[in-house]
PDB file of C-alpha atoms in Angstrom:
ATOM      1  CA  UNK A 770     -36.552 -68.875 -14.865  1.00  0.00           C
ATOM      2  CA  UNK A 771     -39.738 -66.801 -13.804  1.00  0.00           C
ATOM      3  CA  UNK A 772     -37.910 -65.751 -10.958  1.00  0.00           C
ATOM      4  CA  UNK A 773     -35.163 -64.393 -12.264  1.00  0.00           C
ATOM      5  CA  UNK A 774     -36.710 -62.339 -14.594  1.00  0.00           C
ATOM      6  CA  UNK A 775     -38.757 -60.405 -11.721  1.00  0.00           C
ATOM      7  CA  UNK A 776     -35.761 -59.385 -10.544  1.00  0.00           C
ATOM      8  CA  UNK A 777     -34.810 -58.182 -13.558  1.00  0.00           C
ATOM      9  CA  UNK A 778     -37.394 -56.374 -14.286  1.00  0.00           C
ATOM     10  CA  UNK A 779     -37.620 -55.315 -10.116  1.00  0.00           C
ATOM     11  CA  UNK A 780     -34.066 -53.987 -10.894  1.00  0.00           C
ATOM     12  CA  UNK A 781     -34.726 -52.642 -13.849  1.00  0.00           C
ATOM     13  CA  UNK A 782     -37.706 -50.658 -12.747  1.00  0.00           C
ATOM     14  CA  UNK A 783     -35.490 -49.356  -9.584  1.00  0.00           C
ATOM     15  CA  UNK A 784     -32.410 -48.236 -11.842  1.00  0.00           C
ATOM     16  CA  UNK A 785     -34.990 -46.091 -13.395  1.00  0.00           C
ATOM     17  CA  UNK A 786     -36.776 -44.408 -10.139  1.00  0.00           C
ATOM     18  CA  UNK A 787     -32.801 -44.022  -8.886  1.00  0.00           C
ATOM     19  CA  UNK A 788     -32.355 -42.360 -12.190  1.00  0.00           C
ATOM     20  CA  UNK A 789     -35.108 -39.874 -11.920  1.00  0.00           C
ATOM     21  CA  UNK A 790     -34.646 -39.167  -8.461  1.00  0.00           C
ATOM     22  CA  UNK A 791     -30.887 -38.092  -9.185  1.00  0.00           C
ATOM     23  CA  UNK A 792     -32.208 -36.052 -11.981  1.00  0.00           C
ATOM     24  CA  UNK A 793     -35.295 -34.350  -9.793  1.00  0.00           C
ATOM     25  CA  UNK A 794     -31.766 -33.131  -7.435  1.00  0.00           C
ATOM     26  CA  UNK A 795     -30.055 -31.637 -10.031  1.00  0.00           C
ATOM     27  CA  UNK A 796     -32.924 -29.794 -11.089  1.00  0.00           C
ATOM     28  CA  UNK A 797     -33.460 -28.631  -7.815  1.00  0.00           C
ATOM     29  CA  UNK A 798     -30.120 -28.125  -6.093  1.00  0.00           C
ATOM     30  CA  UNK A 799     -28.128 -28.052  -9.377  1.00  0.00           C
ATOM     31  CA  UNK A 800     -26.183 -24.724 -10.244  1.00  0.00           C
ATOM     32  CA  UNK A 801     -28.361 -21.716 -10.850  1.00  0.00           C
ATOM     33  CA  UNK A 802     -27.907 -19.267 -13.656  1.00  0.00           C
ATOM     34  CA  UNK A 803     -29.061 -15.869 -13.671  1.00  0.00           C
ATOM     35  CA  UNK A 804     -29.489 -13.406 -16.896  1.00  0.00           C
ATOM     36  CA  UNK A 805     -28.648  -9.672 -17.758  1.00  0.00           C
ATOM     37  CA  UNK A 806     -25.517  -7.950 -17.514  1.00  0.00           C
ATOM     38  CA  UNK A 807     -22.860  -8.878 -14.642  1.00  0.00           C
ATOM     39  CA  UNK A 808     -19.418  -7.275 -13.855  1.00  0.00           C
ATOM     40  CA  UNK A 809     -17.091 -10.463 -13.010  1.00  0.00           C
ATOM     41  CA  UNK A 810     -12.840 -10.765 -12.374  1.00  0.00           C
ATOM     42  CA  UNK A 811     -11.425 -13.574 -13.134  1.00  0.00           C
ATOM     43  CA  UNK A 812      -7.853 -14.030 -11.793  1.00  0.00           C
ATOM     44  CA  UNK A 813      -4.877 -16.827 -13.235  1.00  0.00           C
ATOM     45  CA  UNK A 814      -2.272 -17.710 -10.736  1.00  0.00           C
ATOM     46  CA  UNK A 815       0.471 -19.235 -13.009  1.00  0.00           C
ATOM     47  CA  UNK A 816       3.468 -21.867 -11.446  1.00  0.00           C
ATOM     48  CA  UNK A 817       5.263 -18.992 -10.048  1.00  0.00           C
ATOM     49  CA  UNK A 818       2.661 -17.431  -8.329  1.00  0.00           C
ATOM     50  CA  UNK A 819       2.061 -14.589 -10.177  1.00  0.00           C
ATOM     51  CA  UNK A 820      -1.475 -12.943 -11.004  1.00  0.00           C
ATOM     52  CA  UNK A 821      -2.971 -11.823 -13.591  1.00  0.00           C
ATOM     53  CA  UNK A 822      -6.847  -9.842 -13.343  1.00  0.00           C
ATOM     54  CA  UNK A 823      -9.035  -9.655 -15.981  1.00  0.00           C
ATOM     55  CA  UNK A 824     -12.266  -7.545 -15.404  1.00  0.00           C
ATOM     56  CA  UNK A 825     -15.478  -8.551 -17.860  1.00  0.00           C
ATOM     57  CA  UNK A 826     -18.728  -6.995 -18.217  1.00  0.00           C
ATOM     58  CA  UNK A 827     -21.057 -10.294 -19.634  1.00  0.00           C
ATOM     59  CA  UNK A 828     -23.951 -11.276 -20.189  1.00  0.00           C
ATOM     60  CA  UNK A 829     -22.606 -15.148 -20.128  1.00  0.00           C
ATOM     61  CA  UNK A 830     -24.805 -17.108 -17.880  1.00  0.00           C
ATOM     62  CA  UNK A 831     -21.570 -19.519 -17.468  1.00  0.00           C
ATOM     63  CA  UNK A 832     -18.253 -19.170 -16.499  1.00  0.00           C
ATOM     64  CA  UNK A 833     -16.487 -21.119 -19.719  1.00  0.00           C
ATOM     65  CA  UNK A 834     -19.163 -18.192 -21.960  1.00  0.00           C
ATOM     66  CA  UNK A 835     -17.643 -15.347 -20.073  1.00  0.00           C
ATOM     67  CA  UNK A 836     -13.796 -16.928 -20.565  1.00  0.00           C
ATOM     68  CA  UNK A 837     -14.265 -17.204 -24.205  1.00  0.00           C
ATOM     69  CA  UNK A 838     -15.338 -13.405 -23.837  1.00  0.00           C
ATOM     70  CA  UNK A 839     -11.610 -12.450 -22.577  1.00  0.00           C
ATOM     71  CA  UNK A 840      -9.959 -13.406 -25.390  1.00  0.00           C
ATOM     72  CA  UNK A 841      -9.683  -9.826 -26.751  1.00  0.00           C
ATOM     73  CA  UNK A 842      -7.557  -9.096 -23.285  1.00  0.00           C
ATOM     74  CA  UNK A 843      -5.339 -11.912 -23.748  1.00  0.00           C
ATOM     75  CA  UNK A 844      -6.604 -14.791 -21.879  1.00  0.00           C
ATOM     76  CA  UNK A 845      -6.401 -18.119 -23.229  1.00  0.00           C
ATOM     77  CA  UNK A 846      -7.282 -21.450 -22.152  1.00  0.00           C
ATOM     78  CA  UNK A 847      -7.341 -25.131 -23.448  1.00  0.00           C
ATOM     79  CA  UNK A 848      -8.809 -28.774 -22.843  1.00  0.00           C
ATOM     80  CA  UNK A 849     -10.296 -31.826 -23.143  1.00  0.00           C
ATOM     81  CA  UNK A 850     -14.267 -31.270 -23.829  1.00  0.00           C
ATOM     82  CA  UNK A 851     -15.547 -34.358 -22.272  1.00  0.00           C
ATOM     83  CA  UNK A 852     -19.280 -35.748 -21.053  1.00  0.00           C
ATOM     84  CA  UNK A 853     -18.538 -33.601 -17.994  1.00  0.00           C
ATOM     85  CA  UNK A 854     -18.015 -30.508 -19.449  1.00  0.00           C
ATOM     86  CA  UNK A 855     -14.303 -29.308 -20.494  1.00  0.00           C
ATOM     87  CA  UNK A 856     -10.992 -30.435 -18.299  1.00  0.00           C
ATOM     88  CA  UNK A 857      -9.042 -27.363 -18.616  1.00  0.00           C
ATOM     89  CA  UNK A 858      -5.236 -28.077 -19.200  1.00  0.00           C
ATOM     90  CA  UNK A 859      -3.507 -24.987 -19.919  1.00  0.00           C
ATOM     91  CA  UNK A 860      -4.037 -21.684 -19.470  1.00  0.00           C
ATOM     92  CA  UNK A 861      -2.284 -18.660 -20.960  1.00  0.00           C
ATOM     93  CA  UNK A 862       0.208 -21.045 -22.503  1.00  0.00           C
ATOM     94  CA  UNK A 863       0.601 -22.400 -19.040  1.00  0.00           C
ATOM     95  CA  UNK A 864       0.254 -26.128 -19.135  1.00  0.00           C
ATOM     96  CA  UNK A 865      -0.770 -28.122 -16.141  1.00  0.00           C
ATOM     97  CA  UNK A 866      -0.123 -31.870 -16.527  1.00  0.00           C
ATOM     98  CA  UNK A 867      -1.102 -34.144 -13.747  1.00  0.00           C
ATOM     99  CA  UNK A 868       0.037 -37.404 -15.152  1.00  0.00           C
ATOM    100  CA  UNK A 869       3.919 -35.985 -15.477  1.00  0.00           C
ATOM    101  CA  UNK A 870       3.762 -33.938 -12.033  1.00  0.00           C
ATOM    102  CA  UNK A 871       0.601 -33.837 -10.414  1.00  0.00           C
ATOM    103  CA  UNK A 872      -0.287 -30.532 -11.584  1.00  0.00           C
ATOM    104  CA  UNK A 873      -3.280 -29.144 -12.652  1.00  0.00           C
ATOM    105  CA  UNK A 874      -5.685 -26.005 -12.956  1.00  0.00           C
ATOM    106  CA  UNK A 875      -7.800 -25.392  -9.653  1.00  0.00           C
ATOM    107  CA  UNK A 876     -11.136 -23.371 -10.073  1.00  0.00           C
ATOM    108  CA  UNK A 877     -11.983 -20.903  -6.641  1.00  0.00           C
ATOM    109  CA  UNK A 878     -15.050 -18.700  -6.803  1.00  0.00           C
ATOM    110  CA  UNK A 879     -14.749 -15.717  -4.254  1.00  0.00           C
ATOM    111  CA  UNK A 880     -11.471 -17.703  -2.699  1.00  0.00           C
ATOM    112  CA  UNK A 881     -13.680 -20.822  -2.108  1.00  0.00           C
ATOM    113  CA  UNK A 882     -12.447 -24.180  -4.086  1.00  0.00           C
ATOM    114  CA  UNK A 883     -14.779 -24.179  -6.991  1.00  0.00           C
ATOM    115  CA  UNK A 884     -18.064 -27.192  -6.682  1.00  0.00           C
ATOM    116  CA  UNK A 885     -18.426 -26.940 -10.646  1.00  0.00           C
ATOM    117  CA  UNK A 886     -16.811 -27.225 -13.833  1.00  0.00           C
ATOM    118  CA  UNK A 887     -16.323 -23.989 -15.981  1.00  0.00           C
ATOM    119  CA  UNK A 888     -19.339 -25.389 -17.810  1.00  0.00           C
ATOM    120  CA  UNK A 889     -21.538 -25.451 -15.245  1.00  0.00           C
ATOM    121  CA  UNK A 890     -20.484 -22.736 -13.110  1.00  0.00           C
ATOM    122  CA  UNK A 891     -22.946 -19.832 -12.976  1.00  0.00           C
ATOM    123  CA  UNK A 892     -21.449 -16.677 -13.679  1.00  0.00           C
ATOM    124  CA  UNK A 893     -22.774 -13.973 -10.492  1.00  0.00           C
ATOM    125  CA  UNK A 894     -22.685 -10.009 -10.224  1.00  0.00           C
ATOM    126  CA  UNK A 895     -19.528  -9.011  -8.561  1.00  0.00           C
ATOM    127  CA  UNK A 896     -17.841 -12.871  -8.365  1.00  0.00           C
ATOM    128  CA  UNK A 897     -14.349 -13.578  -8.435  1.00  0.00           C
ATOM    129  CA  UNK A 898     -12.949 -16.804 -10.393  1.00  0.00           C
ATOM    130  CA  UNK A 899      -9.604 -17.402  -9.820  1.00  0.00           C
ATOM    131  CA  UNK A 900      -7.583 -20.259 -11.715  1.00  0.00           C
ATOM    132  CA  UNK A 901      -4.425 -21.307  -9.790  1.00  0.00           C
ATOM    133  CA  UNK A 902      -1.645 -23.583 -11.043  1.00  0.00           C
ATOM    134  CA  UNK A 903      -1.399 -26.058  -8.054  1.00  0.00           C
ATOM    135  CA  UNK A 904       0.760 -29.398  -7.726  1.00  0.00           C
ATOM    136  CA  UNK A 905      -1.339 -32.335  -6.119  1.00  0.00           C
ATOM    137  CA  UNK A 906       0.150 -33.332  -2.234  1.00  0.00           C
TER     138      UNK A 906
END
């Protein structure tokens, strides 16, 4: 019985170090925001291809702040809001739904496949965040 609780309590107290450790790396090589005023584009690429710009001058240190911000030109998005931040599922009335056809809304920043979430993705002086309708392979 004695034994089994030391590892319990061994596992315990490693979960915990594991825990902090993980926590230490997101602090450190998490996604970094900066402040003041940034000029941004962010681009939608619907089913048919076709692109729409939107230019924003923001102050949002993240992109989903600065998205809310183009609402006055037109843009509109939707989602789940989750734990992870939001799943985006439509855009501009454009709904993406993986579970009929494998088809969802892919985030690129400067034409690079996106490593964040709208939530978490820092908004940068002169970036480009483009949404594109793609169909999973």
């Amino acid at each position: 019985m004695k034994n089994n609780t030391k590892k319990i309590i061994i596992g315990l107290v490693c979960l915990v170090v594991l825990v902090a450790a993980f926590a230490v790396c997101w602090k450190v090589f998490g996604p970094k925001a900066t402040k003041g005023e940034k000029h941004i584009t962010v681009e939608v690429v619907n089913s048919e291809g076709a692109t729409t710009d939107y230019e924003l001058d923001t102050d949002a240190e993240f992109l989903r702040i600065a998205m809310d911000e183009l609402h006055d030109q037109g843009f509109s998005y939707d989602g789940t809001d989750s734990e992870y931040g939001i799943m985006i599922s439509a855009i501009n009335g454009e709904t993406a739904d993986y579970a009929t056809d494998g088809a969802y809304w892919a985030l690129y920043v400067n034409g690079e496949y996106g490593q964040y979430g709208c939530d978490s993705q820092p908004v940068t002086d002169g970036d480009t965040y483009t949404w594109t309708y793609e169909k999973a392979q």
